[in-house]
CSV table of C-alpha atoms in Angstrom, one decimal:
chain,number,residue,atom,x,y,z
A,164,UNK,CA,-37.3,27.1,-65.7
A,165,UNK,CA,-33.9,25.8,-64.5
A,166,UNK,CA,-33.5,22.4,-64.9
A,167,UNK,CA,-31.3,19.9,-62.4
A,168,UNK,CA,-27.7,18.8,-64.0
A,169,UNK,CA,-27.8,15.8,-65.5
A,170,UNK,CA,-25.2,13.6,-64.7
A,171,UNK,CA,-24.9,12.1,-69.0
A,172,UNK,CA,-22.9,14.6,-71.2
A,173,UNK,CA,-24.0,15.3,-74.5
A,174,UNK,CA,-22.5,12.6,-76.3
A,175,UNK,CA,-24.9,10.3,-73.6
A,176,UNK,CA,-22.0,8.7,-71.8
A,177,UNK,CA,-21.7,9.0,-68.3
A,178,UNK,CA,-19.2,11.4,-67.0
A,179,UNK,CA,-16.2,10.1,-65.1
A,180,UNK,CA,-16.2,10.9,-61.4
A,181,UNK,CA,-14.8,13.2,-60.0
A,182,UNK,CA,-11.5,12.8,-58.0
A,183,UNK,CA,-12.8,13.5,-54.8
A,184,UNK,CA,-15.4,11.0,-55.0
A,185,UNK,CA,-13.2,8.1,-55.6
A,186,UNK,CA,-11.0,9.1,-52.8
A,187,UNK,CA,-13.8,8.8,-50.9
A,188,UNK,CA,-14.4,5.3,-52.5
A,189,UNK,CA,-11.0,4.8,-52.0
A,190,UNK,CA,-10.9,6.1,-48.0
A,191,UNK,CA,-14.3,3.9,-47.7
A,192,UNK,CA,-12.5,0.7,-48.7
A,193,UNK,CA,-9.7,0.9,-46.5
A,194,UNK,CA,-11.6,1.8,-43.5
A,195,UNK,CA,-14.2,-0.8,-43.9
A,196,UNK,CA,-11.4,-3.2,-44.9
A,197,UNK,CA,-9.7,-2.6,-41.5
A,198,UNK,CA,-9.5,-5.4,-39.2
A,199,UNK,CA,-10.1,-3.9,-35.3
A,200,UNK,CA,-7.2,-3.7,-33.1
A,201,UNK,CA,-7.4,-6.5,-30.5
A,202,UNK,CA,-5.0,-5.5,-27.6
A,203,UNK,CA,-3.8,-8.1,-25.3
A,204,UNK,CA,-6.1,-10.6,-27.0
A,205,UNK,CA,-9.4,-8.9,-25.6
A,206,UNK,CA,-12.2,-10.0,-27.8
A,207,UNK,CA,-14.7,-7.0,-29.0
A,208,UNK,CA,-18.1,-6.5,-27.7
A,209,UNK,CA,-18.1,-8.4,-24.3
A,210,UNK,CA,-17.0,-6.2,-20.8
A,211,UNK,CA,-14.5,-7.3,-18.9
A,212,UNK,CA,-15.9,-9.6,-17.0
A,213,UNK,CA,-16.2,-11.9,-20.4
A,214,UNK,CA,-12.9,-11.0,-21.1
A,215,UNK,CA,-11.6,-12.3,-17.6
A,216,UNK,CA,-13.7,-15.6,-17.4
A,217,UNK,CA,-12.2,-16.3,-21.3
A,218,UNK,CA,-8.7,-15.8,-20.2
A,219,UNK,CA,-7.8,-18.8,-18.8
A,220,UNK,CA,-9.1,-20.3,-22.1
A,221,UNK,CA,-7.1,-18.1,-24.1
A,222,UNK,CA,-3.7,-17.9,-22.7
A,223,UNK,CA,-2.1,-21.1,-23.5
A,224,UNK,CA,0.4,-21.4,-20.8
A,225,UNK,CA,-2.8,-20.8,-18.0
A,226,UNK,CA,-4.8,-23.2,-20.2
A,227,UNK,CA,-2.3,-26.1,-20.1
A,228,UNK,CA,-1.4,-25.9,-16.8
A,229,UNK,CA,-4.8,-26.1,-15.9
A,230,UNK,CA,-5.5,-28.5,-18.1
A,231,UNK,CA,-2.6,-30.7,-17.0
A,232,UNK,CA,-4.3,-29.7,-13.2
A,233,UNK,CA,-7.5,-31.6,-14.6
A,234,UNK,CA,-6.0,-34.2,-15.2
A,235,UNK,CA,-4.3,-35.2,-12.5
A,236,UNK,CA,-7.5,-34.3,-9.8
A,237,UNK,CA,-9.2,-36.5,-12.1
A,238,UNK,CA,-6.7,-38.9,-12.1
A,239,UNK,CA,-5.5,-39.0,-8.5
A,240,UNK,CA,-10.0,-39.1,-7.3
A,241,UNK,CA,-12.0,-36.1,-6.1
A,242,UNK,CA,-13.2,-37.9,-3.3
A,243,UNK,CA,-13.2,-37.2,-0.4
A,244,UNK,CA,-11.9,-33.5,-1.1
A,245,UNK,CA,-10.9,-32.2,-4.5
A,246,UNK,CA,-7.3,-30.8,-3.1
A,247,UNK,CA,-5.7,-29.5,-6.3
A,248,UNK,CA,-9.5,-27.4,-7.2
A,249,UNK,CA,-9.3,-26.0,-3.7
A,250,UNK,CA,-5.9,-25.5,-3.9
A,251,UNK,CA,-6.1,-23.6,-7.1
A,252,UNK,CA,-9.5,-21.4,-5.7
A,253,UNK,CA,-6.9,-20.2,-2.8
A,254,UNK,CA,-4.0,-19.8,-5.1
A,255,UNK,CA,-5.8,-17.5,-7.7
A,256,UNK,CA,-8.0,-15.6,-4.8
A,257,UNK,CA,-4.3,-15.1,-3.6
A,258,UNK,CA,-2.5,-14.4,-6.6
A,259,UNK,CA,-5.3,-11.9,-8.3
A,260,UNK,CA,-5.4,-9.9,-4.7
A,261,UNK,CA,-1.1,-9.4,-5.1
A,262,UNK,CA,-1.2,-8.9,-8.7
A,263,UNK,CA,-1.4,-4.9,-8.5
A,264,UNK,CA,1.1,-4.9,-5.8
A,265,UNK,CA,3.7,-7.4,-7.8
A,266,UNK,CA,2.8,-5.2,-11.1
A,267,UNK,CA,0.6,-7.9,-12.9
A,268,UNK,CA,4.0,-9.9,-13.8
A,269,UNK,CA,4.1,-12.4,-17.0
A,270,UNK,CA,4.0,-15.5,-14.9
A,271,UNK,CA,4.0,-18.2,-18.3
A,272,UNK,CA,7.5,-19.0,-17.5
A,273,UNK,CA,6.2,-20.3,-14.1
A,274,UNK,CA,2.9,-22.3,-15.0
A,275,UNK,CA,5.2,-24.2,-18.0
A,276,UNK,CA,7.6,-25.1,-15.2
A,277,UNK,CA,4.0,-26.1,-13.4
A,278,UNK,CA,2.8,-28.2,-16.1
A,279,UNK,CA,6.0,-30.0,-16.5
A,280,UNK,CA,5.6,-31.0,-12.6
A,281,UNK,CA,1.8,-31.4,-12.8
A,282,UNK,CA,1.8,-33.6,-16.2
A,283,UNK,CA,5.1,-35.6,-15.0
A,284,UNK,CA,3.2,-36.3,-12.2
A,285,UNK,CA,0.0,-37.5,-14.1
A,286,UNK,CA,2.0,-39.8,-16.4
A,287,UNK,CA,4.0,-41.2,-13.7
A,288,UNK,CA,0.6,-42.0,-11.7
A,289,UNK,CA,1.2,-42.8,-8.8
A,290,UNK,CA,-0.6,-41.5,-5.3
A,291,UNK,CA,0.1,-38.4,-4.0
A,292,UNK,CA,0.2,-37.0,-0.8
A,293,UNK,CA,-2.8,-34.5,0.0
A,294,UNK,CA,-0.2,-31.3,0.9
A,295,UNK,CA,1.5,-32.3,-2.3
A,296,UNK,CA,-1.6,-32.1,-4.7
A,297,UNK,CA,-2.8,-28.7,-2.8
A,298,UNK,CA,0.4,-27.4,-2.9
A,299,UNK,CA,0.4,-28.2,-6.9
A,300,UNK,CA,-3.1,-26.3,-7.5
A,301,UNK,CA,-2.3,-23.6,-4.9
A,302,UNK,CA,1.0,-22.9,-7.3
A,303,UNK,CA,-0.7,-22.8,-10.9
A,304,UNK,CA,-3.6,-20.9,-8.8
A,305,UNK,CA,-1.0,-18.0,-7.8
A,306,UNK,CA,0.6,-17.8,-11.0
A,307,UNK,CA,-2.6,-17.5,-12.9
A,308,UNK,CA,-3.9,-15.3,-10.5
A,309,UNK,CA,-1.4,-12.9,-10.8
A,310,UNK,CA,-0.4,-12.9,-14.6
A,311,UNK,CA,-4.4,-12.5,-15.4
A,312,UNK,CA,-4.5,-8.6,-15.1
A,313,UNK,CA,-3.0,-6.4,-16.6
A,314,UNK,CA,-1.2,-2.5,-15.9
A,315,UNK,CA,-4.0,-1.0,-18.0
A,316,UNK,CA,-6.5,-2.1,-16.2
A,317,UNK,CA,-7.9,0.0,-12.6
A,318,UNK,CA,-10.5,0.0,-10.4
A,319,UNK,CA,-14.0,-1.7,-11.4
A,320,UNK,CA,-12.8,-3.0,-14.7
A,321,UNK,CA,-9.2,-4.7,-12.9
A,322,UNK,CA,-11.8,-6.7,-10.0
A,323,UNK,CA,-14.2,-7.4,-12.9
A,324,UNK,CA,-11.2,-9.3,-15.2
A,325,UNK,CA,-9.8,-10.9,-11.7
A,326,UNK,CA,-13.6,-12.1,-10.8
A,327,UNK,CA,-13.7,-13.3,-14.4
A,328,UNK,CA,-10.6,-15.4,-14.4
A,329,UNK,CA,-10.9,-16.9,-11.0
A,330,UNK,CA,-14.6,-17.8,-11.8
A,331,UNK,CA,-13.2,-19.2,-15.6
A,332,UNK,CA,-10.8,-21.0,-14.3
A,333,UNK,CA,-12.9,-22.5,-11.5
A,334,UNK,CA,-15.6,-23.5,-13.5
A,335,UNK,CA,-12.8,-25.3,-16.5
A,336,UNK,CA,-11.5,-27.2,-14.0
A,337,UNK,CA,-14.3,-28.4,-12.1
A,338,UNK,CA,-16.1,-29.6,-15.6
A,339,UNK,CA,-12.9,-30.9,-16.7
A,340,UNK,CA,-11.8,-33.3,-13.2
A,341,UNK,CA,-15.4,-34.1,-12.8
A,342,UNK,CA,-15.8,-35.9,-16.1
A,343,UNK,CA,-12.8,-37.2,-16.2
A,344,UNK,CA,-13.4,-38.5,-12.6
A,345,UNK,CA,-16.8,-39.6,-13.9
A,346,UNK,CA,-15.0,-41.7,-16.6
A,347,UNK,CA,-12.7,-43.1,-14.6
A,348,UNK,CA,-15.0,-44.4,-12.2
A,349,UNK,CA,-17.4,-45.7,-14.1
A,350,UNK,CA,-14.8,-47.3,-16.9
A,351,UNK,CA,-12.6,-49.6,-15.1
A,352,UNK,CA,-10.5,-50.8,-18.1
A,353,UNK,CA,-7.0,-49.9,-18.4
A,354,UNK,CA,-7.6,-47.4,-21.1
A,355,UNK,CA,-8.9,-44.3,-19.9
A,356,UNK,CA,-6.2,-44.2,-17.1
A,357,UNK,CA,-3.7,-44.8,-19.9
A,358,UNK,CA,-5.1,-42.3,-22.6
A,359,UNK,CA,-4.9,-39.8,-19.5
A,360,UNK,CA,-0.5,-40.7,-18.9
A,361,UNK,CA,0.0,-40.7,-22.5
A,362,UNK,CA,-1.8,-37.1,-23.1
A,363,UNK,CA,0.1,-35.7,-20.0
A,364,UNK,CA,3.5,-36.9,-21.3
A,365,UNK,CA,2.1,-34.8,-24.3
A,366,UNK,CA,1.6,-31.9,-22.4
A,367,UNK,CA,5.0,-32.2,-20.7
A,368,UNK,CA,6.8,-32.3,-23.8
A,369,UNK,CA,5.0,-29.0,-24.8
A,370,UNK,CA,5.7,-27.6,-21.8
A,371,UNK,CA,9.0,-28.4,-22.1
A,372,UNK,CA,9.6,-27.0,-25.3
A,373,UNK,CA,7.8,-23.6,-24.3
A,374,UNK,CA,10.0,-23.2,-21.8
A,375,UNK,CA,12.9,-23.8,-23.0
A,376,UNK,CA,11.7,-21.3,-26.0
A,377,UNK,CA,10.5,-18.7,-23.6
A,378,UNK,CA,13.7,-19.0,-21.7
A,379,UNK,CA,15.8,-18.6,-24.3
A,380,UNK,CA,13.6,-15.6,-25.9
A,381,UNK,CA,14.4,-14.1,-22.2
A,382,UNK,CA,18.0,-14.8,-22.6
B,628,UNK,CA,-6.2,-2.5,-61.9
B,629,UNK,CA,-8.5,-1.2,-58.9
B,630,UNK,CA,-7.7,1.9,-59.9
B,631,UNK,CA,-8.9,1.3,-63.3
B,632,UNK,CA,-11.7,-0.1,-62.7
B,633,UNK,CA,-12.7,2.9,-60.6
B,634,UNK,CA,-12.3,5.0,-63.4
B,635,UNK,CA,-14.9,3.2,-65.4
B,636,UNK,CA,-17.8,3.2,-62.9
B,637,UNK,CA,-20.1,6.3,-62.9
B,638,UNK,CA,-21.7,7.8,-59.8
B,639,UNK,CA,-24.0,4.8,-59.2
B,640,UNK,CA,-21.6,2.0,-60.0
B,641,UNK,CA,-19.6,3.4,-57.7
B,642,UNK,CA,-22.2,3.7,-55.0
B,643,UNK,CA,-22.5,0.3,-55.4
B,644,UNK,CA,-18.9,-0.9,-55.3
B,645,UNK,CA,-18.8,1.1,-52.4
B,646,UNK,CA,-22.0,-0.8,-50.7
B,647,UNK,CA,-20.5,-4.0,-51.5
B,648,UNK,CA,-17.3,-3.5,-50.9
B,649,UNK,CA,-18.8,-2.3,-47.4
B,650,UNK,CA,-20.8,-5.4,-47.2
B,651,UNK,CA,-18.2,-7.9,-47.7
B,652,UNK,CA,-16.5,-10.1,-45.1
B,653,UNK,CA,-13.0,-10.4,-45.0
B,654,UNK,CA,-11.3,-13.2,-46.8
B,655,UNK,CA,-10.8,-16.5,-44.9
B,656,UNK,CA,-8.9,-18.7,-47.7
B,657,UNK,CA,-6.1,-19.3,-45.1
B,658,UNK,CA,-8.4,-18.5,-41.7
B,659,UNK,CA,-5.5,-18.4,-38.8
B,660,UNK,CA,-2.6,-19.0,-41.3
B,661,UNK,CA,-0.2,-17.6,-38.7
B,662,UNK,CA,-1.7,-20.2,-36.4
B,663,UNK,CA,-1.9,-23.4,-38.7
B,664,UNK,CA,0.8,-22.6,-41.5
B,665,UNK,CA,3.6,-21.7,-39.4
B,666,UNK,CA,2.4,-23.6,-36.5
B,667,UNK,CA,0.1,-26.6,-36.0
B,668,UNK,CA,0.7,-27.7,-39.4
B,669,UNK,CA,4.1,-27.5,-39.9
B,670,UNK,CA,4.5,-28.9,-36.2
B,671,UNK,CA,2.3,-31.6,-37.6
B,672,UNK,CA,3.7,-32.7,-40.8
B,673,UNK,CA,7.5,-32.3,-39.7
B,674,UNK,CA,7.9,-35.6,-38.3
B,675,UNK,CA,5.5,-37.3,-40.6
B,676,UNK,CA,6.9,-35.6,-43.9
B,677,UNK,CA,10.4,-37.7,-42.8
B,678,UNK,CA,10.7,-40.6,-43.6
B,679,UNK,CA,13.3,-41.5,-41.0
B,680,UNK,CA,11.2,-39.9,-38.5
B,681,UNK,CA,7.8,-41.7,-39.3
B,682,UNK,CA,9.7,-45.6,-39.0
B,683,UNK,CA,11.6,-44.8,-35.9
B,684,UNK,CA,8.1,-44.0,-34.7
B,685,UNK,CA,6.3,-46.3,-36.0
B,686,UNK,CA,9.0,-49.0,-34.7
B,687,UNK,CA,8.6,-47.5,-31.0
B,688,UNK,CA,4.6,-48.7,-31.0
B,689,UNK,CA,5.2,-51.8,-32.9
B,690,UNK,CA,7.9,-52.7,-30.2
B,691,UNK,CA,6.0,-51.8,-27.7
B,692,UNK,CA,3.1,-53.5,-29.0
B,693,UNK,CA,5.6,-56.5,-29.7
B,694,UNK,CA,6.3,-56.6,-25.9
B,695,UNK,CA,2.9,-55.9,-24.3
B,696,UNK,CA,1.9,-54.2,-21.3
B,697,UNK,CA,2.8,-52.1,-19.9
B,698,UNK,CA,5.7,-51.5,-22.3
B,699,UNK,CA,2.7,-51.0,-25.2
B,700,UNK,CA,2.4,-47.5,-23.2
B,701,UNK,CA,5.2,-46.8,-21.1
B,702,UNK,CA,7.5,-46.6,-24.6
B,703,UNK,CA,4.7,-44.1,-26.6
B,704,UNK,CA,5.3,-41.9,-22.8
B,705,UNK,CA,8.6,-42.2,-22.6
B,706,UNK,CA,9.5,-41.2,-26.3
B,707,UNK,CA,7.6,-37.9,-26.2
B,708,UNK,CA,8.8,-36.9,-22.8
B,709,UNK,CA,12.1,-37.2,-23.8
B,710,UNK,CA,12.2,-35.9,-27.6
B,711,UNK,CA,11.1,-32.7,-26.1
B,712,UNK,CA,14.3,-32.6,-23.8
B,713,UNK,CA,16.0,-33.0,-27.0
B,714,UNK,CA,13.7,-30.2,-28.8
B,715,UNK,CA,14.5,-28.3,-25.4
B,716,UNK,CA,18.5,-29.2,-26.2
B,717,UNK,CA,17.5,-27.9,-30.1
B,718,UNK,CA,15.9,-24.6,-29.0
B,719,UNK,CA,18.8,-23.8,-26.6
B,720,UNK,CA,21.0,-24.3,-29.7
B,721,UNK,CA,23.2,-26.7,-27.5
B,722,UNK,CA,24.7,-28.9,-30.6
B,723,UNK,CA,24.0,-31.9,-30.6
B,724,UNK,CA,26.5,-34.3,-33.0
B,725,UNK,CA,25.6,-36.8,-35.2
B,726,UNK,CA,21.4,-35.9,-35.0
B,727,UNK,CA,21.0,-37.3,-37.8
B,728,UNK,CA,23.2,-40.3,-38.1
B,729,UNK,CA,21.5,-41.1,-34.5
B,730,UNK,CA,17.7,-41.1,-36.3
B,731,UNK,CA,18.9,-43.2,-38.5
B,732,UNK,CA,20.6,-45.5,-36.2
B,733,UNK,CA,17.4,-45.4,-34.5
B,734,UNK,CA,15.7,-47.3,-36.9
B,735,UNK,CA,18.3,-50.0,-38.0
B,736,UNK,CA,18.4,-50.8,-33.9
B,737,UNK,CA,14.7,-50.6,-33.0
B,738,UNK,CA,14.0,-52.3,-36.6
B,739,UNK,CA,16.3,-55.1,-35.3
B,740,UNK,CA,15.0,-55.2,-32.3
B,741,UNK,CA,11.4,-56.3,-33.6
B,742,UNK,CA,13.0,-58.8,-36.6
B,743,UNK,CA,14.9,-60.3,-33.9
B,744,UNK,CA,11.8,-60.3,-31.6
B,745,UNK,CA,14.0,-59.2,-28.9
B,746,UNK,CA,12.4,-59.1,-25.3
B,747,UNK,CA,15.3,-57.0,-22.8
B,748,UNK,CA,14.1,-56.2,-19.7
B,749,UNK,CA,11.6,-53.0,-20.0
B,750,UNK,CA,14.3,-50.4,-18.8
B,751,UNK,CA,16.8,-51.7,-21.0
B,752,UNK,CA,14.0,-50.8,-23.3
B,753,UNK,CA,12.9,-47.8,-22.3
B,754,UNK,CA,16.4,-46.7,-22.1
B,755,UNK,CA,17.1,-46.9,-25.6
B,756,UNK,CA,13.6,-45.4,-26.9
B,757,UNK,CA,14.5,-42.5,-24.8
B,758,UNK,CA,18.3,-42.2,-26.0
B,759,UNK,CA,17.1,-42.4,-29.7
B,760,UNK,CA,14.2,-39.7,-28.7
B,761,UNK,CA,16.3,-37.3,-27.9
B,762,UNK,CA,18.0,-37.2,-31.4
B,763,UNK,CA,14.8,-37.0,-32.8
B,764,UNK,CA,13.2,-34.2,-30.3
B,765,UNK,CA,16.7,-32.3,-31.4
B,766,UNK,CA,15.8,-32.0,-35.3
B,767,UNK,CA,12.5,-30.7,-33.9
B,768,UNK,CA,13.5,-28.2,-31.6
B,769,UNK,CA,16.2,-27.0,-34.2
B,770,UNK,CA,12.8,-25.6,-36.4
B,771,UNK,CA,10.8,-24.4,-32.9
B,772,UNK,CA,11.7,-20.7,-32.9
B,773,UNK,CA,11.1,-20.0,-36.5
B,774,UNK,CA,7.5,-21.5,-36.1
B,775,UNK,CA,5.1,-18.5,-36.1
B,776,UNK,CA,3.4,-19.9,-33.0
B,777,UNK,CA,5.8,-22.2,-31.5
B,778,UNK,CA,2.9,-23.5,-28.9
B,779,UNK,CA,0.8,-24.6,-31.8
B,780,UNK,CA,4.2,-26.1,-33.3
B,781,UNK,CA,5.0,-28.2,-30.7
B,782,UNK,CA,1.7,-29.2,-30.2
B,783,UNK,CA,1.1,-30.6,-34.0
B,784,UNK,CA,5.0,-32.7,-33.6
B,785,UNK,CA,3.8,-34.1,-30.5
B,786,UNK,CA,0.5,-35.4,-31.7
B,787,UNK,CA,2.1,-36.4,-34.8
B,788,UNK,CA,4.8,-38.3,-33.1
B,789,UNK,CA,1.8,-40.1,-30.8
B,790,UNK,CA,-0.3,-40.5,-34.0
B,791,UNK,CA,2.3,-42.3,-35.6
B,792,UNK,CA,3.3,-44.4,-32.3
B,793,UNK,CA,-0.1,-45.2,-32.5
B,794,UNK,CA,-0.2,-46.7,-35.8
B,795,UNK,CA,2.7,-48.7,-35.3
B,796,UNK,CA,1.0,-50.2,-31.8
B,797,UNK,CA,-2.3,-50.8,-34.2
B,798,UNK,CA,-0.3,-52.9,-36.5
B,799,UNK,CA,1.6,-54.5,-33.7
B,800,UNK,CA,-1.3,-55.6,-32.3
B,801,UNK,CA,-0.9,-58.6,-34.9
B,802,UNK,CA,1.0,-60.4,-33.0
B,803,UNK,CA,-1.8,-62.1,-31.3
B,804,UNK,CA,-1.6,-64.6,-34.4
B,805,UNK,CA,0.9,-66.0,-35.8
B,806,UNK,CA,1.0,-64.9,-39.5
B,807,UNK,CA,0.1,-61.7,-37.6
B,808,UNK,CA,3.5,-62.1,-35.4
B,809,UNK,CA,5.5,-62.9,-39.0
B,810,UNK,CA,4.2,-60.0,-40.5
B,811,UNK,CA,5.2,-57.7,-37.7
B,812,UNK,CA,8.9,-58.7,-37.7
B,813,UNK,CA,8.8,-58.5,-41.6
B,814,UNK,CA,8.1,-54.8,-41.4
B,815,UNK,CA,10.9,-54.7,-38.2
B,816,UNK,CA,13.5,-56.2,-41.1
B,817,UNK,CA,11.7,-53.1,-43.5
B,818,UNK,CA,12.8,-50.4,-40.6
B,819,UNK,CA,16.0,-51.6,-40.1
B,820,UNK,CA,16.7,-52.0,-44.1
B,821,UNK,CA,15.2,-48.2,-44.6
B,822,UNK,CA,17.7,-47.1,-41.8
B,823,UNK,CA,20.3,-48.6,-43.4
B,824,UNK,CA,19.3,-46.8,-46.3
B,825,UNK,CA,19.3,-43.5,-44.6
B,826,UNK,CA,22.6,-44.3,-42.2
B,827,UNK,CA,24.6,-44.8,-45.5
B,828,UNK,CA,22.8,-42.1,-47.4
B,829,UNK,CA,20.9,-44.1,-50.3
B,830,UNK,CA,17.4,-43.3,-48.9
């Protein structure tokens, strides 16, 4: 009768492991220590649909500018038409169509130079013309539009992260100017309209200073 | 001392190490330190870590404050608008002389301005805010591209620099009453003494 190995030695102490096993503890640690490679700030698990509508969000120079675009359509009144919202829809349908053709272009330098005009605009508060405030959305639309893909991308998965970010950025924007036109009408006390210039002058300076940075990094 | 420790475990020790070492989330101690430490954070504390930087700011709120509206809001826009030009000045490494002297000017003169209770016109005002700004947007913007995420550092030295505009406009809001109004251009005599004190170095 053969009996199995026992893993205790004589002397009742347990035997040291072998080498190859604690490689393989050692091997196991650092793979499941790994953190996963995110590249071009894609987040895992979602398509790229998710990854699209989450971009505006994400990048800070599309946020901002659309940010500082909130503010000023909720500022300046959606009523009777929301020019800067249907400015941007045409400018981003326009920019993500052109962004293979222009070879999906970094366009941050352009929406900081956006939100310096767009925020300047909101802290100086005063009424714009309609062309003006189209023209302003139609801008940050294009530049978002374009710098939302990205060379890597072709075919289903490239329309999919364009759909995204149009539809993102469509849907931050309209939540963000409605409320803020909802508070303004309905809070007629100097405050609100304040609070709005003095976090626009904020968002200028920022913008300011990113492009001045990204200028300089360009040289 | 890993190692080590790996030596001691037997085959089901290990097993178990293994499991939960597998198991185990990452560490978060410093969750987005590349964000927060060399970003927001410093961004944030940088102006409110200086001294000379927290009364000048302070002083532009209670002077605004001191002089009402629309002066109580125009001054906390104007100041940030313009320190970035001078962070903007700081990141292009265009020199700018005297940046400090000029903070600390910037406190004896709008310290003065609220002891003295002094109403100019609100460009007048406006004007020197802004020229004082850019002096302090220039110290800023010297620090911008070291900042591990110079978006995130910007933003924490603008909301700082509001924060702190802020608080001096809370306080200035004394003025209603007139102990309150005293009080007020007691702490204008304070700035301009603590700029003093920085202008000839003994602060």
């Amino acid at each position: 009768v053969t009996s199995r190995p026992t893993l205790r030695s004589a002397s009742g102490r347990a035997p040291r492991p072998a080498h190859g096993l604690r490689w393989l503890a050692g091997l196991a640690c650092t793979l499941v220590t790994a953190v996963p490679a995110w590249a071009h700030g894609t987040l895992p698990g979602i398509n790229q649909f998710y990854n699209g509508v989450l971009h505006p969000l994400l990048a800070p120079a599309h946020l901002l500018s659309l940010l500082a675009l909130a503010l000023l359509a909720g500022q300046q009144g959606l009523r009777p038409r929301p020019w800067e919202i249907i400015g941007l829809g045409a400018g981003m349908a326009a920019g993500a169509l052109a962004a293979a053709a222009a070879g999906d272009p970094d366009t941050d330098r352009w929406l900081w130079i956006a939100t310096l005009a767009t925020g300047l605009g909101v802290a100086l508060a005063r009424p714009l013309p309609r062309p003006a405030r189209a023209l302003l959305g139609a801008a940050i639309g294009v530049a978002v539009g374009l710098g939302s893909a990205d060379t890597a991308l072709h075919g289903a998965q490239r329309i999919a992260t364009l759909l995204g970010s149009t539809l993102g950025a469509m849907i931050f924007i309209a939540y963000a100017a409605l409320a803020l036109d909802a508070l303004l009408r309905r809070w007629s006390a100097p405050a609100p309209r304040i609070g709005l210039r003095v976090v626009a002058s904020w968002l200028v300076a920022c913008a300011m200073l990113m492009l001045a940075l990204a200028l300089k990094k360009g040289g | 001392m890993l190692p080590d420790l790996l030596m001691k475990l037997d085959r089901r020790g290990l097993t178990v190490f293994t499991l939960l070492v597998a198991c185990a989330g990452t560490a978060c101690a410093h969750a987005g330190a590349e964000t927060l430490a060399g970003g927001f954070a410093s961004g944030f504390l940088h102006p409110v870590l200086g001294w000379d930087h927290v009364i000048a700011m302070v002083a532009v709120g209670l002077w605004g404050a001191f002089l009402g509206v629309p002066a109580l809001w125009l001054l906390p826009v104007v100041f940030p608008t313009v320190m970035a030009f001078g962070g903007a000045l700081g990141v292009a490494g265009v020199p700018l002389p005297g940046v400090e002297t000029g903070i600390a000017l910037s406190a004896v003169v709008l310290g003065a301005m609220i002891m003295l209770a002094a109403r100019p016109p609100l460009w007048v005002a406006a004007f020197i805010v802004g020229a004082f700004a850019i002096f302090h947007g220039h110290a800023h913007g010297t620090e911008l591209p070291q900042a591990a995420n110079a978006l995130a550092f910007s933003a924490g030295f603008v909301i700082a620099t509001g924060l702190l505009h802020l608080g001096g406009i809370a306080f200035g809001l004394l003025v209603r009453w007139p102990a309150g109004r005293l009080a007020v251009r007691v702490a204008g005599a304070g700035i301009g003494l603590a700029g003093l004190g920085f202008l000839t170095g003994r602060l």
